[in-house]
Short mmCIF file of C-alpha atoms and ligand atoms in Angstrom, two decimals:
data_model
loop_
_atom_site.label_atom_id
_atom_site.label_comp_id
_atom_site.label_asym_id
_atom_site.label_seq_id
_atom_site.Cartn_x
_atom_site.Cartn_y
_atom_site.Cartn_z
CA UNK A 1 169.10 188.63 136.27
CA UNK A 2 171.58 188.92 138.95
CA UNK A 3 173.47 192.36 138.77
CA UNK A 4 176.97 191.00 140.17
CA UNK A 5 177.04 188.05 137.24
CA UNK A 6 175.50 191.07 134.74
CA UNK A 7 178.07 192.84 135.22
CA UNK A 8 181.27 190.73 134.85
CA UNK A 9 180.26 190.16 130.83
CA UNK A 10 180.40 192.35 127.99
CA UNK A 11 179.31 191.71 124.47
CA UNK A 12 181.48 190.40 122.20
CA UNK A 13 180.73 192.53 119.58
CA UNK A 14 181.03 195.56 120.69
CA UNK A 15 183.08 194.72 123.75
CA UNK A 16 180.86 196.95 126.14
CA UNK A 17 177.88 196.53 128.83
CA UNK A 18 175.59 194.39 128.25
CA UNK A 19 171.75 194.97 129.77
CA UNK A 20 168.93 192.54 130.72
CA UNK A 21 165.60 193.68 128.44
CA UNK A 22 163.01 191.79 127.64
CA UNK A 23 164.33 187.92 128.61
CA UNK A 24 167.87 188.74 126.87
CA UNK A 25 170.73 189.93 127.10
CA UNK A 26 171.35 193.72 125.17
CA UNK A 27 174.31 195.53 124.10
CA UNK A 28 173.86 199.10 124.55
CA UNK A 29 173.47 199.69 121.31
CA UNK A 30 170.24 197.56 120.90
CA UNK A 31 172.10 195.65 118.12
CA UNK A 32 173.29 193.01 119.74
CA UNK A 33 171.01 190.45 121.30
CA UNK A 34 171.74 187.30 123.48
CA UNK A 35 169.31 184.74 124.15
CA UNK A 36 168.48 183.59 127.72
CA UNK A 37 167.19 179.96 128.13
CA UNK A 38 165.83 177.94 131.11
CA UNK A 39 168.06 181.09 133.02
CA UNK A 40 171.13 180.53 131.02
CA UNK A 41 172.34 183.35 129.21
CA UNK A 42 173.83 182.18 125.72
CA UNK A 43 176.57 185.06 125.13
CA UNK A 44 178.55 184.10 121.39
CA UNK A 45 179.48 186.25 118.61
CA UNK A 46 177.16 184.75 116.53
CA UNK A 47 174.41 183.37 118.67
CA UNK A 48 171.70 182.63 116.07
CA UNK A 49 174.60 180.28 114.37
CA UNK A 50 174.92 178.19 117.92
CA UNK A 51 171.68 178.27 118.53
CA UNK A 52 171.23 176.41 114.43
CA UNK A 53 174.27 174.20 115.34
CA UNK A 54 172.83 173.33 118.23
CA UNK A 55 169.61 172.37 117.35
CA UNK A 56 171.29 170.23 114.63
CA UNK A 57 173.25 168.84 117.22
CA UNK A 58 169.20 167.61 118.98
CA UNK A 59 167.78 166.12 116.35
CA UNK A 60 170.75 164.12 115.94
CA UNK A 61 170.75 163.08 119.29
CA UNK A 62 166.90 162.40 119.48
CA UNK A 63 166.80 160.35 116.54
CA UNK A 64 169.53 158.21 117.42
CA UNK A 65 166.85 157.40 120.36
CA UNK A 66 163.83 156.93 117.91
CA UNK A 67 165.10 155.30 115.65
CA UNK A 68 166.86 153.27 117.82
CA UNK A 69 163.15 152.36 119.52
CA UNK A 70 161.60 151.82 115.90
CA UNK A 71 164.29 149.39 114.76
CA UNK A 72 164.25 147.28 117.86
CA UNK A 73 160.52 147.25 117.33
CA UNK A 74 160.99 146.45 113.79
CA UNK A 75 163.58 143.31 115.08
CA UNK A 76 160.64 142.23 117.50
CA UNK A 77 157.91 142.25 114.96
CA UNK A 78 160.46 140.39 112.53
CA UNK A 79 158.86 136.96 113.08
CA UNK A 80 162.70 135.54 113.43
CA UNK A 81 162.48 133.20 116.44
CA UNK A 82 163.66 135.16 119.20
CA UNK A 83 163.78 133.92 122.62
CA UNK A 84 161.67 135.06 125.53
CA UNK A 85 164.97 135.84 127.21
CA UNK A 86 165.90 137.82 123.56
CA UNK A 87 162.53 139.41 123.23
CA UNK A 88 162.83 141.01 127.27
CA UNK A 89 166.05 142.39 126.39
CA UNK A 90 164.49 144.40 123.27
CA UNK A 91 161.79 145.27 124.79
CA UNK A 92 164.07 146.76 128.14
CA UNK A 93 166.15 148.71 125.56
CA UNK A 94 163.03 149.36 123.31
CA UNK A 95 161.76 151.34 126.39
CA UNK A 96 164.66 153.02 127.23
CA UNK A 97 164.87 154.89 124.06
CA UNK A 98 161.64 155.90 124.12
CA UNK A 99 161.42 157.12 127.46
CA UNK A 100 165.39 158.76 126.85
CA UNK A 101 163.63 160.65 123.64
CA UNK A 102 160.74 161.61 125.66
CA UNK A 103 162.81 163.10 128.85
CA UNK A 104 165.50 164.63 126.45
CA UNK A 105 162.48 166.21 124.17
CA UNK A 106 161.61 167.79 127.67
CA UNK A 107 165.03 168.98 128.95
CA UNK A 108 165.91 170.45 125.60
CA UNK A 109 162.85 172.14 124.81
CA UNK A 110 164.56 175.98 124.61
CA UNK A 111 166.55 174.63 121.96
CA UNK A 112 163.24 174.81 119.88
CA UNK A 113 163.77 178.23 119.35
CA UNK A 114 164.85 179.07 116.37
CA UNK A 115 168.19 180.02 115.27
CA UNK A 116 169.73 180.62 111.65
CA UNK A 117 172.36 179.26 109.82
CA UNK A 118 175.84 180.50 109.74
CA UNK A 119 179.00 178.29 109.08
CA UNK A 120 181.55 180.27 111.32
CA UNK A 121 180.78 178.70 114.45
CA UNK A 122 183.63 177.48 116.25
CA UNK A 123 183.05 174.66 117.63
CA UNK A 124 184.42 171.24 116.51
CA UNK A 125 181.76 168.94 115.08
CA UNK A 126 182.62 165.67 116.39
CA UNK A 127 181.43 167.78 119.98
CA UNK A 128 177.98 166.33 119.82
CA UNK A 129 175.07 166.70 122.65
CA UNK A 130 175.70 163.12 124.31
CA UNK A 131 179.30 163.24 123.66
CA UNK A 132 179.78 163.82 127.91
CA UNK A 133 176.74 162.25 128.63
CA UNK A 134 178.35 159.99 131.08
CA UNK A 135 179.49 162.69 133.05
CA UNK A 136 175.82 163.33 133.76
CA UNK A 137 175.61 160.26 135.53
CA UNK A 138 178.37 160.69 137.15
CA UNK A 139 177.59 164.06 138.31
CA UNK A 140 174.26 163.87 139.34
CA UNK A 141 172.75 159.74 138.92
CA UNK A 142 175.87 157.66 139.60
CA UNK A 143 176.44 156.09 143.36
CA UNK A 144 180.51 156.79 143.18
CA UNK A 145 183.12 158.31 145.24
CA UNK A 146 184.74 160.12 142.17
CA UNK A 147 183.06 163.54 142.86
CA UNK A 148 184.29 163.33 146.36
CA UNK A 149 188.23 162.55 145.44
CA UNK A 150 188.06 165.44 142.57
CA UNK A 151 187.07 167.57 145.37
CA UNK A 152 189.90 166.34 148.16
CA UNK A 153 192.35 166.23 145.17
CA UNK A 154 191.88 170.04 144.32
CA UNK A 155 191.71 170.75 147.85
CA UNK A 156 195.31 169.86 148.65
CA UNK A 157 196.11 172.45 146.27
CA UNK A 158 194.22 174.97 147.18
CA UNK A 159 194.18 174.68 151.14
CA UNK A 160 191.01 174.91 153.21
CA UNK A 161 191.23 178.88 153.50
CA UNK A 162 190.93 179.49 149.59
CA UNK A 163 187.76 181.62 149.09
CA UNK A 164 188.42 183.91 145.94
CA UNK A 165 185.44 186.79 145.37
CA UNK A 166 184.59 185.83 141.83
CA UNK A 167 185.25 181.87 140.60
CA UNK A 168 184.58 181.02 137.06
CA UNK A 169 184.96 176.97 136.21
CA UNK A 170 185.39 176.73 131.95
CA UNK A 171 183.94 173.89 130.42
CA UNK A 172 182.20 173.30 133.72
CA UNK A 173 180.07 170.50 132.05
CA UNK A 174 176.80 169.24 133.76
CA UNK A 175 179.05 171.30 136.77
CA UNK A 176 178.72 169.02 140.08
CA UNK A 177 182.49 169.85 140.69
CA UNK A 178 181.85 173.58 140.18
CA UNK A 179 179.04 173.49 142.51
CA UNK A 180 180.69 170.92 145.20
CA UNK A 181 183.66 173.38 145.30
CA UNK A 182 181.06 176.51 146.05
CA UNK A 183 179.34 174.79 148.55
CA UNK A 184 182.33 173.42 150.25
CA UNK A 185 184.61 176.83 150.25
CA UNK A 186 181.54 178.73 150.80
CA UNK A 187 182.28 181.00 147.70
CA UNK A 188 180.64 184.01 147.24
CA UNK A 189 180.06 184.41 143.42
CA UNK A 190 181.15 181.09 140.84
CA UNK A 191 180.20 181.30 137.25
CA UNK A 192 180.08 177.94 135.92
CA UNK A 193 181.17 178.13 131.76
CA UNK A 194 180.00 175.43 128.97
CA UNK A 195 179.05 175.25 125.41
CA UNK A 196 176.97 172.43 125.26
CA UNK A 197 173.70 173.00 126.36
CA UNK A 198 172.44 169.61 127.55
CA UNK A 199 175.20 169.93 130.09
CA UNK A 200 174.29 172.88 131.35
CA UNK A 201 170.37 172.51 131.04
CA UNK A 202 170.96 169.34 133.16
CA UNK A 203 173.36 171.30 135.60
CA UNK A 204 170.33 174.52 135.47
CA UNK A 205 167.38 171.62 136.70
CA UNK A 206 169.92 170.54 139.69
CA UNK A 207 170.85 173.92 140.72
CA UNK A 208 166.58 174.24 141.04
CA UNK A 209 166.12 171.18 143.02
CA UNK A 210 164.23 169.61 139.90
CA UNK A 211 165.02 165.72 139.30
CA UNK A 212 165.09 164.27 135.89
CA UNK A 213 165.10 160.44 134.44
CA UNK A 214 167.00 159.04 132.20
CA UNK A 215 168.66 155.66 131.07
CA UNK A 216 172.30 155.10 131.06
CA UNK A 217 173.17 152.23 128.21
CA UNK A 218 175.51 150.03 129.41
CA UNK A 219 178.29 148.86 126.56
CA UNK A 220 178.87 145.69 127.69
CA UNK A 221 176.17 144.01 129.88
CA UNK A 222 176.47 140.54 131.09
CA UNK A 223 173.10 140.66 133.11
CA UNK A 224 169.87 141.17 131.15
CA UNK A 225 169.04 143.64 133.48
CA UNK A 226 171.89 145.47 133.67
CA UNK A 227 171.38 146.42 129.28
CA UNK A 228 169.38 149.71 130.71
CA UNK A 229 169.45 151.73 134.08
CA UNK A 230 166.84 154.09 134.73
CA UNK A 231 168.97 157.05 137.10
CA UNK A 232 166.91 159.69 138.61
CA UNK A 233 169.34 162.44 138.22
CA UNK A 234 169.37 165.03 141.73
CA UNK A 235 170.69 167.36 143.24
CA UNK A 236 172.53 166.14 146.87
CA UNK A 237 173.56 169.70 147.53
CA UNK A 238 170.34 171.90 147.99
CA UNK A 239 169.96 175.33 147.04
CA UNK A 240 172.19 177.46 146.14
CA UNK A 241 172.77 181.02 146.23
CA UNK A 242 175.04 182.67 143.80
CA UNK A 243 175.77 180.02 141.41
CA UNK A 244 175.52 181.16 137.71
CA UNK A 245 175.98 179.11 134.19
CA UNK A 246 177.00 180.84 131.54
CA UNK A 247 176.74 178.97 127.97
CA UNK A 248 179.89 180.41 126.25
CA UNK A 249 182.63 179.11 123.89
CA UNK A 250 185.90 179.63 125.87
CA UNK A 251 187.75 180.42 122.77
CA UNK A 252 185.80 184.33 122.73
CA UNK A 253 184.80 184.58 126.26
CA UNK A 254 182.49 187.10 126.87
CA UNK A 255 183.99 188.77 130.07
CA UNK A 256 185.09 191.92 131.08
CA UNK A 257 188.91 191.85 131.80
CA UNK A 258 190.55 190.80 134.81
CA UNK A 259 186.92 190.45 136.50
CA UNK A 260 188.01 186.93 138.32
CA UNK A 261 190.04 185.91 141.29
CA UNK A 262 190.31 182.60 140.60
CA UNK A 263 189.78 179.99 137.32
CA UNK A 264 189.39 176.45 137.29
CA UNK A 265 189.96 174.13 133.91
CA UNK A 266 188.68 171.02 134.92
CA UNK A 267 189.64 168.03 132.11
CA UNK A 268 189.76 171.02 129.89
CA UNK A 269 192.93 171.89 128.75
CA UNK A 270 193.55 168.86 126.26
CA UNK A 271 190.30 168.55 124.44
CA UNK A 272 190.30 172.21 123.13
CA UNK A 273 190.95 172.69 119.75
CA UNK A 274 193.64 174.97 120.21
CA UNK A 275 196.77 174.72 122.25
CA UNK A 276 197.54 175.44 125.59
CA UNK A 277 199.51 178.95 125.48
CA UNK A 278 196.07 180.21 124.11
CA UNK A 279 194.46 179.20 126.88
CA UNK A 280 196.80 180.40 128.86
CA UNK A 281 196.40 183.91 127.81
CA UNK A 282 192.90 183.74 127.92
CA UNK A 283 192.62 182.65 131.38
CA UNK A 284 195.51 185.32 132.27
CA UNK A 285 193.08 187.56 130.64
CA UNK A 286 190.24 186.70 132.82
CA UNK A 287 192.31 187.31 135.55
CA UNK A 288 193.05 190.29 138.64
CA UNK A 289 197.09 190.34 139.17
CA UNK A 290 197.61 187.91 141.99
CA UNK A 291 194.70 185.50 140.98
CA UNK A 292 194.99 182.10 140.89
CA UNK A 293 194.66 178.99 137.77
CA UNK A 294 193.42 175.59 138.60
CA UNK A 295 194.36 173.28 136.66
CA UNK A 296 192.55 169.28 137.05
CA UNK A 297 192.87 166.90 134.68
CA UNK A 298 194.61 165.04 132.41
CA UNK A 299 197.37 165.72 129.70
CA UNK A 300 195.72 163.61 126.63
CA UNK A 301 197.03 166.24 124.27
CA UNK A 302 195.83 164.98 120.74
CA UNK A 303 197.33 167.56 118.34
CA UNK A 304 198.42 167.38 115.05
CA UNK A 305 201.17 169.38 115.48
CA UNK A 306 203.53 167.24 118.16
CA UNK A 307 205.12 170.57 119.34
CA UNK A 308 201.66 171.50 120.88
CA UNK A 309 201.31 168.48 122.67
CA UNK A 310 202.73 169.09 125.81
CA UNK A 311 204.17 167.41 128.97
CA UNK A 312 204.59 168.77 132.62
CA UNK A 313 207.78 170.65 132.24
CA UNK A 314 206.67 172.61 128.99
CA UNK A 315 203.19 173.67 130.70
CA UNK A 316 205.85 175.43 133.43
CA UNK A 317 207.51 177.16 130.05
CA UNK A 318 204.56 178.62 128.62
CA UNK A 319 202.97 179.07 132.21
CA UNK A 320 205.59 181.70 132.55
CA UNK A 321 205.74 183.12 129.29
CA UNK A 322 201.92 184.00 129.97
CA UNK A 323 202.53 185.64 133.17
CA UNK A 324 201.93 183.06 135.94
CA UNK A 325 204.12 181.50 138.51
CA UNK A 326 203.36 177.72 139.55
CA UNK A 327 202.78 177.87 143.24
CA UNK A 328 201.94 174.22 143.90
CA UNK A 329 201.25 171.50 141.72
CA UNK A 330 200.40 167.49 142.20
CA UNK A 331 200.36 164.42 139.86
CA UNK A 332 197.92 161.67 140.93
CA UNK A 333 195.69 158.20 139.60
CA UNK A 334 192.34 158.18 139.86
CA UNK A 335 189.52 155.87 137.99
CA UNK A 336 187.26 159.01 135.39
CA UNK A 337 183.76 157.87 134.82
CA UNK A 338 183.89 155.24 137.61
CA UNK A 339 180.69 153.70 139.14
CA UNK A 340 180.05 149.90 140.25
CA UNK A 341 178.53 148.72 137.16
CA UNK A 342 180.47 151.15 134.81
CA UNK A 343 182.23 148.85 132.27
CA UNK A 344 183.63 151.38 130.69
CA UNK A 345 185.59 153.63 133.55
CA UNK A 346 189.30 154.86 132.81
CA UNK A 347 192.05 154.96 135.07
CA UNK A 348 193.85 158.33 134.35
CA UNK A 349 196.49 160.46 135.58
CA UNK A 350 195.84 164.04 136.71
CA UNK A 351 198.01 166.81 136.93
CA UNK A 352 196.42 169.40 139.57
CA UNK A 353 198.22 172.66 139.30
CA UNK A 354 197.90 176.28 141.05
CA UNK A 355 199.64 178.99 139.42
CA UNK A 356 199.57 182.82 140.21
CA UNK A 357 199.04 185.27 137.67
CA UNK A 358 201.81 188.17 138.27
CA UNK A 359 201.75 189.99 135.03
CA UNK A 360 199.11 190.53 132.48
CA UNK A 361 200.07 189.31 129.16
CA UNK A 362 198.62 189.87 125.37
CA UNK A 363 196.06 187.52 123.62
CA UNK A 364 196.51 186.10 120.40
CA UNK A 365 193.78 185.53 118.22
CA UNK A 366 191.74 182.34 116.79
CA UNK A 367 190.12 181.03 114.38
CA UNK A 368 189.06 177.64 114.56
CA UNK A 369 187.91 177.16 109.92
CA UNK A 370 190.12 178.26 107.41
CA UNK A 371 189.17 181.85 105.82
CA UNK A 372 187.91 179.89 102.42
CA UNK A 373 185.04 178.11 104.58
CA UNK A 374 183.68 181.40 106.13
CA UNK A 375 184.32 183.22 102.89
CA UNK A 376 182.78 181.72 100.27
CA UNK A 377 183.75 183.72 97.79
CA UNK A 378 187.71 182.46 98.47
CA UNK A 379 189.45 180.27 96.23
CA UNK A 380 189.68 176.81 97.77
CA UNK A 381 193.97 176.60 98.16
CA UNK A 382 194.53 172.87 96.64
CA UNK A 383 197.43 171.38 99.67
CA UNK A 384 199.10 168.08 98.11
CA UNK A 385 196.88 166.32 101.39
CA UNK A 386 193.69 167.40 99.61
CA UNK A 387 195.30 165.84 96.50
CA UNK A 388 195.63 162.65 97.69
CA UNK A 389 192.46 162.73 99.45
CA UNK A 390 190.48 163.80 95.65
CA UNK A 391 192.40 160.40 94.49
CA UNK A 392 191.11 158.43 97.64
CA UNK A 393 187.65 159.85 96.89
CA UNK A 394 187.47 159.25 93.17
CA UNK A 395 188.49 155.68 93.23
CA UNK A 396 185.70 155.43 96.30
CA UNK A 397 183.41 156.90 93.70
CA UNK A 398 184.19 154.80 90.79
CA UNK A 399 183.80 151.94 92.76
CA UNK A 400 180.59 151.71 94.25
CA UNK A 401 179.45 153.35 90.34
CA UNK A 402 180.69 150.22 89.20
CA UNK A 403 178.19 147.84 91.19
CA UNK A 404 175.38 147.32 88.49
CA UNK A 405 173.90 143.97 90.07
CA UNK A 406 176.39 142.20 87.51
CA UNK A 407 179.97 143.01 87.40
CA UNK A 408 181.54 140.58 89.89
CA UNK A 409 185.01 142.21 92.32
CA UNK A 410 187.31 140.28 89.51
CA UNK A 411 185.65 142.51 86.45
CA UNK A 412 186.23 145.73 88.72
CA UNK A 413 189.90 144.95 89.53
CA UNK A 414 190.88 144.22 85.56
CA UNK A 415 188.57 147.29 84.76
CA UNK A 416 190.17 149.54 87.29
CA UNK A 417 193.61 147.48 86.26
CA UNK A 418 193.69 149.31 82.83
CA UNK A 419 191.51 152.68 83.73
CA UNK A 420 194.04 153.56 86.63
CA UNK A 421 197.41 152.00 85.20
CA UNK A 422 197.92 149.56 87.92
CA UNK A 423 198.65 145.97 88.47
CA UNK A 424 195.72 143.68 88.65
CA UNK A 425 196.49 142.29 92.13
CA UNK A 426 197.02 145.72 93.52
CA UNK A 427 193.65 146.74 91.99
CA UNK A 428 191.99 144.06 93.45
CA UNK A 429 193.13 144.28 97.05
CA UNK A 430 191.88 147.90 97.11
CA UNK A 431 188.46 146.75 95.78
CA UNK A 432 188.17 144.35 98.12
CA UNK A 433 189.51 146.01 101.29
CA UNK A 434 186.75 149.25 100.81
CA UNK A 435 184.16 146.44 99.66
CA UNK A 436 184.85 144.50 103.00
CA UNK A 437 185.44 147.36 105.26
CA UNK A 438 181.74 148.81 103.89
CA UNK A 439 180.21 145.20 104.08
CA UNK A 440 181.92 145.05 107.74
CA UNK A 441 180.32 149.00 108.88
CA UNK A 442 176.77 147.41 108.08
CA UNK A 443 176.69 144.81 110.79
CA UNK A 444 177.86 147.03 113.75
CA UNK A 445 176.26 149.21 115.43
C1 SAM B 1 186.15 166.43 129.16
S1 SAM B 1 184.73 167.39 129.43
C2 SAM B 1 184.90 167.77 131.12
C3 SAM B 1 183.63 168.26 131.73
C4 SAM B 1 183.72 168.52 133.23
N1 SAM B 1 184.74 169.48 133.53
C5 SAM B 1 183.98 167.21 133.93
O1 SAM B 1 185.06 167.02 134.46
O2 SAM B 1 183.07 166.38 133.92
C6 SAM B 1 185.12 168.90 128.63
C7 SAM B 1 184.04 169.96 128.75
O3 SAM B 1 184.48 171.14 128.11
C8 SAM B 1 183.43 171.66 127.30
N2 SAM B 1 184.06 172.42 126.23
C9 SAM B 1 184.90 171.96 125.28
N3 SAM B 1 185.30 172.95 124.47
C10 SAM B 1 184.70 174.07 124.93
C11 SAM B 1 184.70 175.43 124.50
N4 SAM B 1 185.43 175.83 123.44
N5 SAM B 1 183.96 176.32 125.18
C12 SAM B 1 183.21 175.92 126.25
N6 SAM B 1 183.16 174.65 126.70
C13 SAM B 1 183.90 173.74 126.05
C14 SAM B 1 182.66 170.43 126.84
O4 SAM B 1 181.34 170.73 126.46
C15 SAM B 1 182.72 169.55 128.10
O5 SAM B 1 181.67 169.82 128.97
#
C-alpha cells in the first residue's frame, strides 16, 4: 500500500496511525483491523457491521436478477399464447439477468467475506447496491457528452492552473469525474471516497484497465431491442498513477486533520442524511487553512426539517459560519444521466461553488439511529407519530386477519363498524382503499 495515501488516515477508533500488515489495515494497537478488498481499504468504526450490511445489500441485489430470470422463464414455460415477437422479448431480458447475476457474482466477490452483524451502522437503508447504478453507465459504458461538461463546468471555477497536493472527491461514486479531473489537472495525489462498494469495485477494475459487461434495463423501451443493452464498461483514460479509493462513510471520515488541499462534493451535499453545516465542518476539517471546497451539484434538499433545506444564499450563511469564504461560484442546466437512448435522463440545475477555508472551525457530532435502536436495553420513547402509526398498523392487521375465504368487504366494514366505533361508510372506504391499493401492488412490477 502506497505510503503517501497510508499516511493521510487514521483509525477511527483510536484516532492514531494506522499500518499495512498482513492485507489490512492495523491500528497500532493491533486491535483495530480494517479490511482491504480488490485494493480498497474499507476504514469504518465498525467494519465487520458494513461489511454484514453490505453483503445484505448483494443478495438483495442478485436475487432481484435471479429471480427476475426464473420468473420470466416461468412466464415462457406458462403455455399462455405468447407471441414470437413476446417470447424474443423474454427471452432478451431472460438473458440479461442471468448474465447481470453472473458478472455482478464476479465483481462483488470480496463481499463474500464474512462480516458480523451489528445494527449501528450508519448508513440509510433505502441506499441499496444498484441504487446509482446508472451512473455506472454513465461513467464508464454510456456514449454521452455529460462527463465532458461536468468537467468544463468545474473547470470555470477552478481555472486551468488549479493543481492542489492532496485531492479527496466524497461520495466519488463509480469516480470517472474524480479520475477525469486527475488526469486533466495532472494532480499529484486524489483520494476518491464512497460507501458503496459496487461503485467503487467498478471504479477499482477501470482504474486497472480491466473491462466488465453488463446490461443496462431500459424503463421504457419502444424497440424490442432496445428492452436490454449489453455495455462493456472501460476505462478511456489509461493508467493511472496515484489515484486511490477509499470505501468510507463521510459522516466519520477516517483522515488525519487538515491533510487535504482541496475537496470536491460532487451531487453530494443533498442526499446525505444530515444537513449541510455538518458537512461543512467536516470538510473544513479535512482541510489545510487556505484550501479550497468544490461544490457540483444540485440543491434537491429533501429534509424533514424545512429549516435544513437550503437555498443559495443560506449555503453562503453557514459557509461562513464554518470558516470558508466563497471565492467564485456558478449556477447552470445540464441533462444528469443523459445518453441517446436514456429515457429516463433529468434536466437539473447545478450550483458549482469554490470556497476558501480561512479558519478552522469545531465539529459537531452524529448519529444517524436513535440511542433506543443501538441500545437495546432502552425503553422505546412512545412520540404521538408512533401512536398513530400503532393505529394504522393494527387496523392493517385486523384486516387482512379478517380474510377467511368467506367474509365478503361488506361483513368487514359492519364488523370493523362496531369493533372500532365508526360509521359504516367510513369503515368501508378504508377496507377497500388498503384492499385495492394491495390488489393494485400485485400487478406491478
Ligand atoms: C448522487 S450520487 C453521486 C455519485 C457521483 N458523485 C456522481 O456524480 O455520479 C451520491 C454518492 O454519494 C455516496 N454516498 C452517499 N452517502 C455517503 C456517505 N455517508 N459516505 C460515503 N458516500 C456516500 C453514494 O454511494 C453515491 O455514490
Amino acid at each position: 500500500m502506497d505510503a503517501s495515501f497510508l499516511s493521510l488516515l487514521q483509525c477511527p477508533q483510536t484516532k492514531k496511525d494506522l499500518r499495512f500488515f498482513q492485507d489490512q489495515l492495523v491500528s497500532q494497537d493491533n486491535k483495530n483491523k480494517y479490511p482491504i478488498w480488490d485494493q480498497v481499504p474499507w476504514v469504518f468504526p465498525e467494519p465487520d457491521h458494513f461489511a454484514f450490511y453490505w453483503q445484505n445489500k448483494k443478495n438483495e441485489f442478485l436475487n432481484f436478477h435471479k429471480i427476475g430470470a426464473q420468473n420470466i422463464g416461468v412466464e415462457l414455460k406458462s403455455g399462455k399464447n405468447l407471441s414470437s415477437l413476446t417470447v424474443s422479448r423474454l427471452e432478451l431480458l431472460k438473458k440479461a439477468h442471468e448474465t447481470n447475476f453472473q458478472n455482478l457474482s464476479t465483481i462483488l466477490k470480496s463481499l463474500d467475506q464474512r462480516g458480523d452483524a451489528g445494527y449501528e451502522v450508519t448508513i440509510p437503508s433505502h441506499q441499496s447496491l444498484h441504487i446509482y447504478r446508472k451512473n455506472i453507465f454513465r461513467d464508464w459504458g454510456w456514449e454521452t457528452k455529460e462527463n465532458k461538461i461536468s468537467v468544463d463546468l468545474i473547470t470555470e471555477v477552478l481555472g486551468v492552473n488549479w493543481t492542489p497536493a492532496r485531492f479527496c472527491v466524497l461520495g466519488a461514486g463509480a469516480s470517472r469525474l474524480a479520475m477525469d479531473l486527475h488526469k486533466e489537472f495532472r494532480l499529484p495525489l486524489t483520494v476518491a471516497v464512497d460507501f458503496n462498494p459496487l461503485l467503487l469495485m467498478v471504479a477499482d477494475k477501470m482504474l486497472k484497465g480491466e473491462r466488465l459487461f453488463l446490461y443496462d434495463f431500459s424503463a421504457a423501451a419502444v424497440e424490442i431491442e432496445s428492452v436490454v443493452k449489453l455495455y462493456e464498461l472501460k476505462s478511456p483514460l489509461g493508467p493511472m498513477q496515484n489515484f486511490y479509493l477509499l470505501c468510507a462513510d463521510v459522516t466519520d471520515l477516517p483522515f488525519k486533520p487538515y491533510q487535504f488541499q482541496s475537496v470536491l462534493t460532487p451531487w453530494l451535499i443533498d442526499i446525505l442524511p444530515f444537513n449541510f453545516r455538518l458537512l461543512a465542518q467536516r470538510v473544513n476539517q479535512m482541510l489545510e487553512i487556505g484550501g479550497d471546497w468544490i461544490n457540483f451539484g444540485p440543491m434537491g434538499f429533501s429534509h424533514q426539517e424545512e429549516a435544513f433545506n437550503l437555498t443559495r444564499p443560506e449555503v453562503h450563511e453557514q459557509m461562513r459560519e464554518c470558516g470558508f469564504e466563497l471565492e467564485i461560484e456558478k449556477v447552470s442546466q445540464m441533462k444528469y444521466l443523459s445518453a441517446d437512448d436514456e429515457v429516463n435522463s433529468r434536466n437539473e440545475t447545478v450550483y458549482v461553488f469554490k470556497a476558501k477555508k480561512i479558519e478552522t472551525v469545531a465539529v459537531d457530532g452524529f448519529s444517524y439511529l436513535p440511542s433506543w435502536l443501538t441500545d437495546m436495553n432502552q425503553a422505546i420513547p412512545l412520540s404521538e407519530a408512533l401512536k398513530q402509526h400503532q393505529q394504522l398498523i393494527r387496523f392493517h392487521a385486523d384486516l387482512f386477519h379478517s380474510i377467511n375465504g368467506h367474509v365478503s368487504v361488506n361483513q368487514i366494514a359492519h364488523l370493523f363498524s362496531s369493533h372500532y366505533k365508526l360509521p359504516v361508510e367510513t369503515a368501508r372506504s378504508m377496507a377497500l382503499s388498503v384492499l385495492r391499493q394491495y390488489e393494485e401492488s400485485l400487478k406491478r412490477k
